[in-house]
Amino acid sequence: MRVLGVDPGLTRCGVGVVEGVAGRPLTMLGVGVVRTPADAELGHRLVAIEQGVEAWLDEHRPEFVAVERVFSQHNVRTVMGTAQASAVAMLCASRRGIPVALHTPSEVKAAVTGSGRADKAQVGAMVTRLLRLDAPPKPADAADALALAICHIWRAPAVNRLQQAHEQARRAQLSVKKVTR
């Protein structure tokens, strides 16, 4: 499975591609940050993020895109910018028919470090270890994007099994209703 992780942000949008399957060593295929100038007009910044994400999609051809789910912060401006960058990444993937998964920050931290309250340094250290890198990716947004991709690779099989079980139960319910009519 090849996953593009996106840590959304207007100034720095972290992107990282990881390939592998749960239970086996993972491989980093690329990591970086799409940057936009803080003083640029919002529309131009969103276009720059779109172009950056599109370039990553073109180069790496992921099967899935994992985006950090926006959560409420105290600074509404920060939340809005993060949500807008997140929407751009989801749009780029969806336009190509690539499935998008949203993961919360605590879900990603728990998957990668074992603790949903891990700090950025702990996430960076575990990403470095799990991907057998020489040093943590810089800036932290890049490491967070890789952590998102790792989280999705590890969680996707369980989520898929749950979705399949739910679908089977729904079909069974429908067939019971048909028989009882």
mmCIF file of C-alpha atoms in Angstrom:
data_model
loop_
_atom_site.group_PDB
_atom_site.id
_atom_site.type_symbol
_atom_site.label_atom_id
_atom_site.label_comp_id
_atom_site.label_asym_id
_atom_site.label_seq_id
_atom_site.Cartn_x
_atom_site.Cartn_y
_atom_site.Cartn_z
ATOM 1 C CA MET A 1 0.000 0.000 0.000
ATOM 2 C CA ARG A 2 1.316 3.435 -0.922
ATOM 3 C CA VAL A 3 -0.025 6.358 1.119
ATOM 4 C CA LEU A 4 0.481 10.096 0.810
ATOM 5 C CA GLY A 5 0.196 11.671 4.267
ATOM 6 C CA VAL A 6 -0.784 15.347 4.417
ATOM 7 C CA ASP A 7 -0.329 17.511 7.508
ATOM 8 C CA PRO A 8 -2.384 20.515 6.364
ATOM 9 C CA GLY A 9 -1.371 24.100 6.940
ATOM 10 C CA LEU A 10 -1.430 27.330 4.964
ATOM 11 C CA THR A 11 2.186 28.319 5.584
ATOM 12 C CA ARG A 12 3.658 24.798 5.751
ATOM 13 C CA CYS A 13 1.715 21.816 4.437
ATOM 14 C CA GLY A 14 3.668 18.658 5.274
ATOM 15 C CA VAL A 15 3.638 15.838 2.722
ATOM 16 C CA GLY A 16 5.154 12.392 2.950
ATOM 17 C CA VAL A 17 4.805 9.133 1.063
ATOM 18 C CA VAL A 18 5.194 5.754 2.762
ATOM 19 C CA GLU A 19 4.856 2.335 1.215
ATOM 20 C CA GLY A 20 4.302 -0.979 2.964
ATOM 21 C CA VAL A 21 1.831 -3.186 4.763
ATOM 22 C CA ALA A 22 0.982 -3.654 8.414
ATOM 23 C CA GLY A 23 3.376 -6.008 10.163
ATOM 24 C CA ARG A 24 6.261 -5.487 7.709
ATOM 25 C CA PRO A 25 8.995 -2.864 7.481
ATOM 26 C CA LEU A 26 7.823 0.369 5.873
ATOM 27 C CA THR A 27 9.660 2.465 3.277
ATOM 28 C CA MET A 28 9.667 6.226 2.935
ATOM 29 C CA LEU A 29 9.446 7.232 -0.728
ATOM 30 C CA GLY A 30 9.486 10.991 -0.210
ATOM 31 C CA VAL A 31 8.969 13.745 2.318
ATOM 32 C CA GLY A 32 8.702 17.508 2.111
ATOM 33 C CA VAL A 33 6.707 20.639 2.749
ATOM 34 C CA VAL A 34 4.582 22.747 0.434
ATOM 35 C CA ARG A 35 5.226 26.333 1.547
ATOM 36 C CA THR A 36 3.282 29.513 0.908
ATOM 37 C CA PRO A 37 4.191 33.074 1.922
ATOM 38 C CA ALA A 38 2.198 34.288 4.908
ATOM 39 C CA ASP A 39 1.666 37.678 3.265
ATOM 40 C CA ALA A 40 0.228 36.262 0.019
ATOM 41 C CA GLU A 41 -3.479 36.499 -0.782
ATOM 42 C CA LEU A 42 -5.458 33.500 0.510
ATOM 43 C CA GLY A 43 -6.588 32.393 -2.947
ATOM 44 C CA HIS A 44 -3.006 32.355 -4.218
ATOM 45 C CA ARG A 45 -1.890 30.343 -1.196
ATOM 46 C CA LEU A 46 -4.595 27.739 -1.784
ATOM 47 C CA VAL A 47 -3.626 27.468 -5.463
ATOM 48 C CA ALA A 48 0.023 26.984 -4.438
ATOM 49 C CA ILE A 49 -0.993 24.192 -2.043
ATOM 50 C CA GLU A 50 -3.091 22.595 -4.781
ATOM 51 C CA GLN A 51 -0.160 22.706 -7.215
ATOM 52 C CA GLY A 52 2.169 21.239 -4.604
ATOM 53 C CA VAL A 53 -0.191 18.388 -3.685
ATOM 54 C CA GLU A 54 -0.878 17.685 -7.375
ATOM 55 C CA ALA A 55 2.877 17.431 -8.008
ATOM 56 C CA TRP A 56 3.221 14.899 -5.174
ATOM 57 C CA LEU A 57 0.267 12.904 -6.515
ATOM 58 C CA ASP A 58 1.788 12.936 -10.025
ATOM 59 C CA GLU A 59 5.225 11.868 -8.829
ATOM 60 C CA HIS A 60 4.289 9.184 -6.289
ATOM 61 C CA ARG A 61 0.911 7.849 -7.479
ATOM 62 C CA PRO A 62 -0.428 6.900 -4.017
ATOM 63 C CA GLU A 63 -3.291 4.457 -3.539
ATOM 64 C CA PHE A 64 -4.600 6.411 -0.541
ATOM 65 C CA VAL A 65 -4.290 9.900 0.895
ATOM 66 C CA ALA A 66 -4.331 10.303 4.677
ATOM 67 C CA VAL A 67 -5.084 13.814 5.936
ATOM 68 C CA GLU A 68 -4.989 15.086 9.486
ATOM 69 C CA ARG A 69 -8.531 15.718 10.702
ATOM 70 C CA VAL A 70 -8.936 19.356 11.687
ATOM 71 C CA PHE A 71 -9.710 19.789 15.351
ATOM 72 C CA SER A 72 -10.853 22.794 17.318
ATOM 73 C CA GLN A 73 -8.109 25.035 18.585
ATOM 74 C CA HIS A 74 -8.275 28.310 20.457
ATOM 75 C CA ASN A 75 -7.160 30.340 17.437
ATOM 76 C CA VAL A 76 -10.003 30.375 14.888
ATOM 77 C CA ARG A 77 -7.716 31.794 12.155
ATOM 78 C CA THR A 78 -5.385 28.808 12.531
ATOM 79 C CA VAL A 79 -8.295 26.356 12.389
ATOM 80 C CA MET A 80 -9.693 28.022 9.266
ATOM 81 C CA GLY A 81 -6.352 27.944 7.449
ATOM 82 C CA THR A 82 -5.778 24.328 8.397
ATOM 83 C CA ALA A 83 -9.293 23.382 7.277
ATOM 84 C CA GLN A 84 -8.830 25.173 3.955
ATOM 85 C CA ALA A 85 -5.498 23.440 3.264
ATOM 86 C CA SER A 86 -7.058 20.130 4.305
ATOM 87 C CA ALA A 87 -9.945 20.635 1.877
ATOM 88 C CA VAL A 88 -7.515 21.337 -0.971
ATOM 89 C CA ALA A 89 -5.664 18.052 -0.320
ATOM 90 C CA MET A 90 -8.937 16.108 -0.133
ATOM 91 C CA LEU A 91 -10.167 17.734 -3.349
ATOM 92 C CA CYS A 92 -6.958 16.898 -5.238
ATOM 93 C CA ALA A 93 -7.160 13.235 -4.201
ATOM 94 C CA SER A 94 -10.907 12.916 -4.772
ATOM 95 C CA ARG A 95 -10.641 14.490 -8.219
ATOM 96 C CA ARG A 96 -8.356 11.566 -9.144
ATOM 97 C CA GLY A 97 -10.543 8.935 -7.473
ATOM 98 C CA ILE A 98 -7.997 8.310 -4.717
ATOM 99 C CA PRO A 99 -9.658 7.358 -1.406
ATOM 100 C CA VAL A 100 -9.105 9.857 1.418
ATOM 101 C CA ALA A 101 -8.901 8.955 5.101
ATOM 102 C CA LEU A 102 -8.984 11.455 7.954
ATOM 103 C CA HIS A 103 -7.069 10.707 11.148
ATOM 104 C CA THR A 104 -7.096 12.767 14.343
ATOM 105 C CA PRO A 105 -3.800 13.985 15.786
ATOM 106 C CA SER A 106 -4.216 11.788 18.884
ATOM 107 C CA GLU A 107 -5.029 8.762 16.700
ATOM 108 C CA VAL A 108 -1.815 9.317 14.711
ATOM 109 C CA LYS A 109 0.287 9.842 17.834
ATOM 110 C CA ALA A 110 -1.136 6.692 19.448
ATOM 111 C CA ALA A 111 -0.520 4.622 16.306
ATOM 112 C CA VAL A 112 3.080 5.759 15.920
ATOM 113 C CA THR A 113 4.244 6.184 19.537
ATOM 114 C CA GLY A 114 1.739 4.236 21.624
ATOM 115 C CA SER A 115 0.503 7.409 23.317
ATOM 116 C CA GLY A 116 -2.120 9.831 22.040
ATOM 117 C CA ARG A 117 -0.419 12.559 24.080
ATOM 118 C CA ALA A 118 3.051 12.225 22.548
ATOM 119 C CA ASP A 119 4.844 15.448 21.680
ATOM 120 C CA LYS A 120 6.329 16.406 18.311
ATOM 121 C CA ALA A 121 9.802 15.191 19.308
ATOM 122 C CA GLN A 122 8.479 11.741 20.225
ATOM 123 C CA VAL A 123 6.557 11.473 16.947
ATOM 124 C CA GLY A 124 9.669 12.525 14.999
ATOM 125 C CA ALA A 125 11.831 10.002 16.855
ATOM 126 C CA MET A 126 9.424 7.135 16.187
ATOM 127 C CA VAL A 127 8.990 8.067 12.522
ATOM 128 C CA THR A 128 12.791 8.061 12.241
ATOM 129 C CA ARG A 129 13.006 4.631 13.841
ATOM 130 C CA LEU A 130 10.080 3.070 11.973
ATOM 131 C CA LEU A 131 11.325 4.250 8.580
ATOM 132 C CA ARG A 132 14.976 3.573 9.412
ATOM 133 C CA LEU A 133 16.030 7.171 8.706
ATOM 134 C CA ASP A 134 19.302 8.798 9.776
ATOM 135 C CA ALA A 135 17.548 11.794 11.361
ATOM 136 C CA PRO A 136 14.009 13.041 11.984
ATOM 137 C CA PRO A 137 12.507 14.828 8.973
ATOM 138 C CA LYS A 138 12.475 18.621 9.320
ATOM 139 C CA PRO A 139 10.345 20.591 9.881
ATOM 140 C CA ALA A 140 7.953 18.743 12.200
ATOM 141 C CA ASP A 141 5.175 19.112 9.597
ATOM 142 C CA ALA A 142 7.100 16.728 7.337
ATOM 143 C CA ALA A 143 7.493 14.154 10.115
ATOM 144 C CA ASP A 144 3.788 14.514 10.944
ATOM 145 C CA ALA A 145 2.873 13.805 7.302
ATOM 146 C CA LEU A 146 4.903 10.580 7.413
ATOM 147 C CA ALA A 147 3.246 9.668 10.725
ATOM 148 C CA LEU A 148 -0.165 10.112 9.065
ATOM 149 C CA ALA A 149 0.821 7.753 6.253
ATOM 150 C CA ILE A 150 2.161 5.175 8.748
ATOM 151 C CA CYS A 151 -1.007 5.444 10.835
ATOM 152 C CA HIS A 152 -3.153 4.786 7.785
ATOM 153 C CA ILE A 153 -1.110 1.788 6.650
ATOM 154 C CA TRP A 154 -1.344 0.231 10.101
ATOM 155 C CA ARG A 155 -5.023 1.046 10.707
ATOM 156 C CA ALA A 156 -6.488 0.486 7.224
ATOM 157 C CA PRO A 157 -6.694 -3.342 7.456
ATOM 158 C CA ALA A 158 -8.661 -3.169 10.732
ATOM 159 C CA VAL A 159 -10.923 -0.399 9.438
ATOM 160 C CA ASN A 160 -11.558 -2.356 6.233
ATOM 161 C CA ARG A 161 -12.494 -5.470 8.237
ATOM 162 C CA LEU A 162 -14.915 -3.413 10.348
ATOM 163 C CA GLN A 163 -16.491 -1.887 7.240
ATOM 164 C CA GLN A 164 -16.853 -5.342 5.649
ATOM 165 C CA ALA A 165 -18.427 -6.763 8.817
ATOM 166 C CA HIS A 166 -20.821 -3.806 8.963
ATOM 167 C CA GLU A 167 -21.778 -4.315 5.316
ATOM 168 C CA GLN A 168 -22.328 -8.066 5.856
ATOM 169 C CA ALA A 169 -24.529 -7.354 8.878
ATOM 170 C CA ARG A 170 -26.520 -4.814 6.864
ATOM 171 C CA ARG A 171 -27.038 -7.312 4.033
ATOM 172 C CA ALA A 172 -28.074 -9.998 6.511
ATOM 173 C CA GLN A 173 -30.601 -7.590 8.037
ATOM 174 C CA LEU A 174 -32.030 -6.818 4.613
ATOM 175 C CA SER A 175 -32.373 -10.504 3.723
ATOM 176 C CA VAL A 176 -34.119 -11.208 7.052
ATOM 177 C CA LYS A 177 -36.591 -8.394 6.315
ATOM 178 C CA LYS A 178 -37.301 -9.879 2.859
ATOM 179 C CA VAL A 179 -37.924 -13.355 4.330
ATOM 180 C CA THR A 180 -40.302 -12.050 7.019
ATOM 181 C CA ARG A 181 -42.481 -10.111 4.567
#
